[in-house]
Amino acid sequence: MFNKFMQEALNEAEKSLHLSEVPVGAVVVKDGIIIGRGHNLKETSNDGTMHAEIIAIKNACRNLNNWRLSDCDLFVTLEPCPMCAGAIIETRIRRVYIGAENANSGAAGTVYDILGKRSLNSTSDIYFGIMEEECKNLLKNFFEKLR
Amino acid sequence: MFNKFMQEALNEAEKSLHLSEVPVGAVVVKDGIIIGRGHNLKETSNDGTMHAEIIAIKNACRNLNNWRLSDCDLFVTLEPCPMCAGAIIETRIRRVYIGAENANSGAAGTVYDILGKRSLNSTSDIYFGIMEEECKNLLKNFFEKLR
């Protein structure tokens, strides 16, 4: 079940890869159905907010016509940065399933502790290591080709 | 000069007020010219990412056709939350001028230390207290009326 949705997030990440973007993908799931999808489009869109998670979250809000995603879970191939962690808090996403750790700017505890720090609005549970190898390898191959 | 641009941010916040949104406004300035504007539209849009800063930053990226806002300054009536602080880092905004402190979720040091924590990508200078009374009063009046 977890792997099925992380595979969908990986499929999203592949779309970024084909655009020569850093391959990161995310899906938002409610009652076992994907209600939001996103892949990193920062370079293509020339918009620094266009990370996979932000796009998937905006997509989910639009589909539900609600900014509260408290019954929703997010699957993302890479640990969210502070911006995306903040968006997860703002929309009250219930659970966050993460593929690879983000040693540069991970905000679920690796560099910043935003998701972990339970403020009034934040109630997300965090699960690391979902299809970690696949998520890591996708990024590793991308950065190796870049060099 | 600082007050002129904070007044523009306050004008944006007034637009949120007229929509019964929490009144927060922001402008992005480059070479003395406003290139991005935003006011909080979270409830109206039913999108939890639609904070004033995110909207102003997306607007600036679109106008410059560039996700790098490294020559740009942000004026915002309320200290940014983690999501907006993360967007400031992602887009490399040079200076951030803040009106009121955000005791609930301020990420420029008040609750979270995201802008203050200088990671590799973060080089924003932070200035608190620009037209602080005006920015505080706008929020205070809003929340008092709500009760």
Short mmCIF file of C-alpha atoms in Angstrom, two decimals:
data_model
loop_
_atom_site.label_atom_id
_atom_site.label_comp_id
_atom_site.label_asym_id
_atom_site.label_seq_id
_atom_site.Cartn_x
_atom_site.Cartn_y
_atom_site.Cartn_z
CA MET A 1 0.00 0.00 0.00
CA PHE A 2 2.73 2.46 1.03
CA ASN A 3 4.90 1.27 -1.83
CA LYS A 4 2.07 1.63 -4.34
CA PHE A 5 1.72 5.34 -3.56
CA MET A 6 5.47 5.93 -3.32
CA GLN A 7 5.73 4.31 -6.77
CA GLU A 8 3.26 6.95 -8.00
CA ALA A 9 5.45 9.65 -6.44
CA LEU A 10 8.44 8.07 -8.22
CA ASN A 11 6.51 8.17 -11.50
CA GLU A 12 6.03 11.89 -10.89
CA ALA A 13 9.77 12.28 -10.19
CA GLU A 14 10.50 10.62 -13.55
CA LYS A 15 8.59 13.43 -15.25
CA SER A 16 10.99 15.95 -13.66
CA LEU A 17 13.91 13.84 -14.84
CA HIS A 18 12.72 14.04 -18.45
CA LEU A 19 12.72 17.84 -18.11
CA SER A 20 16.28 17.81 -16.68
CA GLU A 21 14.86 18.95 -13.34
CA VAL A 22 16.05 17.51 -10.02
CA PRO A 23 13.83 14.40 -9.92
CA VAL A 24 11.43 14.76 -7.00
CA GLY A 25 7.79 13.69 -7.04
CA ALA A 26 4.88 13.75 -4.61
CA VAL A 27 1.28 12.58 -4.33
CA VAL A 28 -1.45 13.47 -1.82
CA VAL A 29 -3.74 10.58 -0.87
CA LYS A 30 -7.19 10.66 0.77
CA ASP A 31 -9.19 7.51 1.52
CA GLY A 32 -6.84 5.48 -0.67
CA ILE A 33 -7.27 7.75 -3.70
CA ILE A 34 -4.69 10.13 -5.16
CA ILE A 35 -6.18 13.63 -5.05
CA GLY A 36 -3.01 15.63 -5.77
CA ARG A 37 0.12 15.10 -7.85
CA GLY A 38 3.25 17.12 -8.41
CA HIS A 39 6.78 16.95 -9.72
CA ASN A 40 9.57 19.47 -9.39
CA LEU A 41 9.24 22.20 -12.03
CA LYS A 42 11.48 24.90 -10.59
CA GLU A 43 13.67 25.44 -13.67
CA THR A 44 11.00 24.82 -16.30
CA SER A 45 8.59 27.27 -14.68
CA ASN A 46 11.26 29.74 -13.49
CA ASP A 47 9.38 29.80 -10.19
CA GLY A 48 11.28 28.93 -7.02
CA THR A 49 8.12 27.78 -5.24
CA MET A 50 7.35 25.04 -7.79
CA HIS A 51 8.59 22.07 -5.76
CA ALA A 52 6.79 18.72 -6.14
CA GLU A 53 5.10 18.97 -2.73
CA ILE A 54 3.78 22.53 -3.21
CA ILE A 55 2.31 21.58 -6.58
CA ALA A 56 0.74 18.38 -5.20
CA ILE A 57 -0.67 20.23 -2.17
CA LYS A 58 -2.14 23.05 -4.30
CA ASN A 59 -3.60 20.40 -6.60
CA ALA A 60 -5.20 18.60 -3.64
CA CYS A 61 -6.63 21.84 -2.17
CA ARG A 62 -8.14 22.67 -5.55
CA ASN A 63 -9.65 19.20 -5.94
CA LEU A 64 -11.15 19.24 -2.45
CA ASN A 65 -11.95 22.96 -2.57
CA ASN A 66 -10.53 23.06 0.95
CA TRP A 67 -7.22 24.25 2.39
CA ARG A 68 -7.52 21.72 5.21
CA LEU A 69 -5.91 18.42 4.21
CA SER A 70 -6.20 16.90 7.67
CA ASP A 71 -7.48 13.53 6.38
CA CYS A 72 -4.76 13.37 3.75
CA ASP A 73 -1.33 11.76 3.55
CA LEU A 74 1.63 12.93 1.48
CA PHE A 75 4.08 10.59 -0.25
CA VAL A 76 7.26 12.30 -1.38
CA THR A 77 10.46 10.83 -2.84
CA LEU A 78 12.76 13.28 -0.99
CA GLU A 79 12.54 14.71 2.53
CA PRO A 80 10.78 18.11 2.27
CA CYS A 81 12.68 21.41 2.48
CA PRO A 82 11.53 24.10 4.98
CA MET A 83 9.14 25.65 2.45
CA CYS A 84 7.41 22.35 1.74
CA ALA A 85 7.45 21.30 5.38
CA GLY A 86 5.78 24.62 6.16
CA ALA A 87 3.11 23.96 3.51
CA ILE A 88 2.48 20.54 5.09
CA ILE A 89 1.96 22.24 8.47
CA GLU A 90 -0.24 24.98 7.00
CA THR A 91 -2.54 22.43 5.33
CA ARG A 92 -2.49 20.08 8.35
CA ILE A 93 -1.54 16.97 6.38
CA ARG A 94 -1.91 13.92 8.61
CA ARG A 95 1.01 11.67 7.63
CA VAL A 96 4.13 12.22 5.58
CA TYR A 97 5.84 9.23 3.94
CA ILE A 98 9.38 10.01 2.82
CA GLY A 99 11.70 8.15 0.43
CA ALA A 100 15.25 9.56 0.60
CA GLU A 101 16.74 11.76 3.29
CA ASN A 102 17.67 15.30 2.25
CA ALA A 103 21.11 16.08 3.66
CA ASN A 104 21.09 19.63 2.23
CA SER A 105 17.83 21.06 3.45
CA GLY A 106 15.66 18.28 4.91
CA ALA A 107 13.13 19.79 7.31
CA ALA A 108 11.75 16.59 8.82
CA GLY A 109 14.70 16.46 11.20
CA THR A 110 17.76 15.98 8.99
CA VAL A 111 18.83 19.65 8.76
CA TYR A 112 15.84 21.57 10.10
CA ASP A 113 13.33 20.25 12.59
CA ILE A 114 10.13 21.81 11.32
CA LEU A 115 7.85 18.80 10.87
CA GLY A 116 9.26 17.23 14.00
CA LYS A 117 8.69 20.32 16.13
CA ARG A 118 5.04 19.99 16.98
CA SER A 119 3.66 23.48 17.03
CA LEU A 120 -0.04 24.18 17.51
CA ASN A 121 -0.91 23.60 13.86
CA SER A 122 1.41 20.70 13.17
CA THR A 123 0.17 17.20 13.73
CA SER A 124 1.88 15.28 10.91
CA ASP A 125 3.32 11.86 11.62
CA ILE A 126 6.53 11.23 9.70
CA TYR A 127 7.68 7.92 8.20
CA PHE A 128 11.12 7.66 6.64
CA GLY A 129 12.55 4.96 4.38
CA ILE A 130 9.63 4.13 2.04
CA MET A 131 11.28 2.70 -1.13
CA GLU A 132 14.38 4.55 0.00
CA GLU A 133 16.81 2.85 -2.41
CA GLU A 134 14.72 3.61 -5.50
CA CYS A 135 14.25 7.25 -4.44
CA LYS A 136 17.94 7.67 -3.60
CA ASN A 137 19.14 6.05 -6.82
CA LEU A 138 16.97 8.27 -9.00
CA LEU A 139 18.58 11.35 -7.45
CA LYS A 140 22.07 9.84 -7.40
CA ASN A 141 21.94 8.98 -11.10
CA PHE A 142 20.71 12.48 -11.94
CA PHE A 143 23.52 14.22 -10.08
CA GLU A 144 26.16 11.82 -11.42
CA LYS A 145 25.10 12.57 -15.00
CA LEU A 146 25.23 16.28 -14.22
CA ARG A 147 28.94 16.13 -13.33
CA MET B 1 12.19 54.54 1.58
CA PHE B 2 11.64 51.51 3.82
CA ASN B 3 8.37 52.98 5.05
CA LYS B 4 7.20 53.68 1.50
CA PHE B 5 7.44 50.01 0.57
CA MET B 6 6.04 48.80 3.89
CA GLN B 7 3.10 51.13 3.28
CA GLU B 8 2.57 49.31 -0.03
CA ALA B 9 2.65 46.01 1.85
CA LEU B 10 0.11 47.46 4.29
CA ASN B 11 -2.08 48.46 1.34
CA GLU B 12 -1.94 44.82 0.23
CA ALA B 13 -2.88 43.68 3.76
CA GLU B 14 -5.93 45.98 3.62
CA LYS B 15 -7.14 43.99 0.60
CA SER B 16 -7.08 40.81 2.72
CA LEU B 17 -8.99 42.65 5.44
CA HIS B 18 -11.79 43.54 3.03
CA LEU B 19 -12.09 39.82 2.23
CA SER B 20 -12.23 38.91 5.95
CA GLU B 21 -8.83 37.23 5.59
CA VAL B 22 -6.08 37.62 8.21
CA PRO B 23 -4.60 40.94 7.00
CA VAL B 24 -1.06 40.28 5.80
CA GLY B 25 0.55 41.89 2.77
CA ALA B 26 3.89 41.72 1.01
CA VAL B 27 5.78 43.34 -1.85
CA VAL B 28 9.00 42.33 -3.63
CA VAL B 29 11.23 45.22 -4.65
CA LYS B 30 14.08 45.29 -7.18
CA ASP B 31 16.05 48.47 -7.96
CA GLY B 32 13.48 50.56 -6.14
CA ILE B 33 10.57 49.18 -8.18
CA ILE B 34 7.82 46.85 -6.94
CA ILE B 35 7.96 43.70 -9.08
CA GLY B 36 5.72 41.45 -6.97
CA ARG B 37 2.67 41.97 -4.79
CA GLY B 38 0.58 39.68 -2.65
CA HIS B 39 -2.01 39.57 0.10
CA ASN B 40 -3.24 36.64 2.13
CA LEU B 41 -5.91 34.72 0.21
CA LYS B 42 -5.94 31.44 2.09
CA GLU B 43 -9.69 31.31 2.85
CA THR B 44 -10.88 32.96 -0.37
CA SER B 45 -8.84 30.60 -2.55
CA ASN B 46 -9.24 27.53 -0.30
CA ASP B 47 -5.51 26.97 -0.83
CA GLY B 48 -3.27 26.74 2.24
CA THR B 49 -0.21 27.92 0.30
CA MET B 50 -1.77 31.28 -0.64
CA HIS B 51 0.03 33.44 1.93
CA ALA B 52 0.95 37.00 0.98
CA GLU B 53 4.67 36.22 0.61
CA ILE B 54 4.19 33.15 -1.60
CA ILE B 55 1.89 35.10 -3.91
CA ALA B 56 4.29 38.09 -4.05
CA ILE B 57 7.29 35.80 -4.69
CA LYS B 58 5.50 33.86 -7.46
CA ASN B 59 4.46 37.18 -8.98
CA ALA B 60 8.06 38.45 -8.90
CA CYS B 61 9.42 35.22 -10.44
CA ARG B 62 6.86 35.47 -13.23
CA ASN B 63 7.67 39.13 -13.89
CA LEU B 64 11.43 38.51 -14.00
CA ASN B 65 11.05 35.08 -15.66
CA ASN B 66 13.63 33.92 -13.13
CA TRP B 67 13.39 31.91 -9.92
CA ARG B 68 16.45 33.70 -8.55
CA LEU B 69 15.44 36.84 -6.68
CA SER B 70 18.92 37.51 -5.32
CA ASP B 71 18.80 41.25 -6.12
CA CYS B 72 15.37 41.60 -4.58
CA ASP B 73 14.06 42.64 -1.18
CA LEU B 74 10.82 41.56 0.47
CA PHE B 75 8.66 43.82 2.62
CA VAL B 76 6.07 41.94 4.67
CA THR B 77 3.70 43.20 7.37
CA LEU B 78 4.04 40.03 9.52
CA GLU B 79 7.08 37.85 10.24
CA PRO B 80 7.01 34.94 7.74
CA CYS B 81 5.91 31.42 8.74
CA PRO B 82 8.19 28.43 7.96
CA MET B 83 6.63 27.93 4.50
CA CYS B 84 7.21 31.54 3.49
CA ALA B 85 10.66 31.66 5.10
CA GLY B 86 11.51 28.56 3.06
CA ALA B 87 10.30 30.26 -0.14
CA ILE B 88 12.52 33.25 0.70
CA ILE B 89 15.50 30.90 1.04
CA GLU B 90 14.62 28.99 -2.15
CA THR B 91 14.46 32.19 -4.20
CA ARG B 92 17.53 33.71 -2.51
CA ILE B 93 15.86 37.01 -1.61
CA ARG B 94 18.51 39.46 -0.39
CA ARG B 95 16.82 41.36 2.42
CA VAL B 96 13.62 40.84 4.37
CA TYR B 97 11.93 43.82 6.05
CA ILE B 98 9.37 42.77 8.64
CA GLY B 99 6.56 44.75 10.31
CA ALA B 100 5.08 42.81 13.23
CA GLU B 101 6.55 39.81 15.02
CA ASN B 102 4.67 36.52 14.61
CA ALA B 103 4.43 34.90 18.04
CA ASN B 104 2.56 31.85 16.66
CA SER B 105 4.77 30.71 13.81
CA GLY B 106 7.39 33.35 13.04
CA ALA B 107 10.35 31.75 11.27
CA ALA B 108 12.77 34.66 11.36
CA GLY B 109 13.75 33.75 14.89
CA THR B 110 10.60 34.26 16.96
CA VAL B 111 9.39 30.62 16.97
CA TYR B 112 11.50 28.93 14.29
CA ASP B 113 14.96 30.00 13.25
CA ILE B 114 14.85 29.32 9.52
CA LEU B 115 15.85 32.67 8.04
CA GLY B 116 18.34 33.23 10.82
CA LYS B 117 20.00 29.84 10.35
CA ARG B 118 22.30 30.55 7.46
CA SER B 119 22.36 27.40 5.40
CA LEU B 120 24.19 27.20 2.08
CA ASN B 121 21.34 28.74 0.11
CA SER B 122 20.23 31.30 2.65
CA THR B 123 21.77 34.74 2.57
CA SER B 124 18.86 36.98 3.52
CA ASP B 125 19.45 39.85 5.91
CA ILE B 126 16.53 40.41 8.25
CA TYR B 127 15.24 43.75 9.54
CA PHE B 128 12.49 43.84 12.15
CA GLY B 129 10.31 46.73 13.27
CA ILE B 130 9.50 48.57 10.01
CA MET B 131 6.21 50.41 10.68
CA GLU B 132 5.68 47.89 13.45
CA GLU B 133 2.81 49.72 15.19
CA GLU B 134 0.74 50.06 11.99
CA CYS B 135 1.29 46.40 11.08
CA LYS B 136 0.49 45.19 14.60
CA ASN B 137 -2.63 47.34 14.92
CA LEU B 138 -4.08 46.09 11.65
CA LEU B 139 -3.82 42.50 12.91
CA LYS B 140 -4.93 43.37 16.44
CA ASN B 141 -8.09 45.12 15.20
CA PHE B 142 -8.90 42.17 12.94
CA PHE B 143 -8.63 39.60 15.72
CA GLU B 144 -10.51 41.81 18.21
CA LYS B 145 -13.44 42.13 15.78
CA LEU B 146 -13.40 38.36 15.29
CA ARG B 147 -14.05 37.73 18.98
#
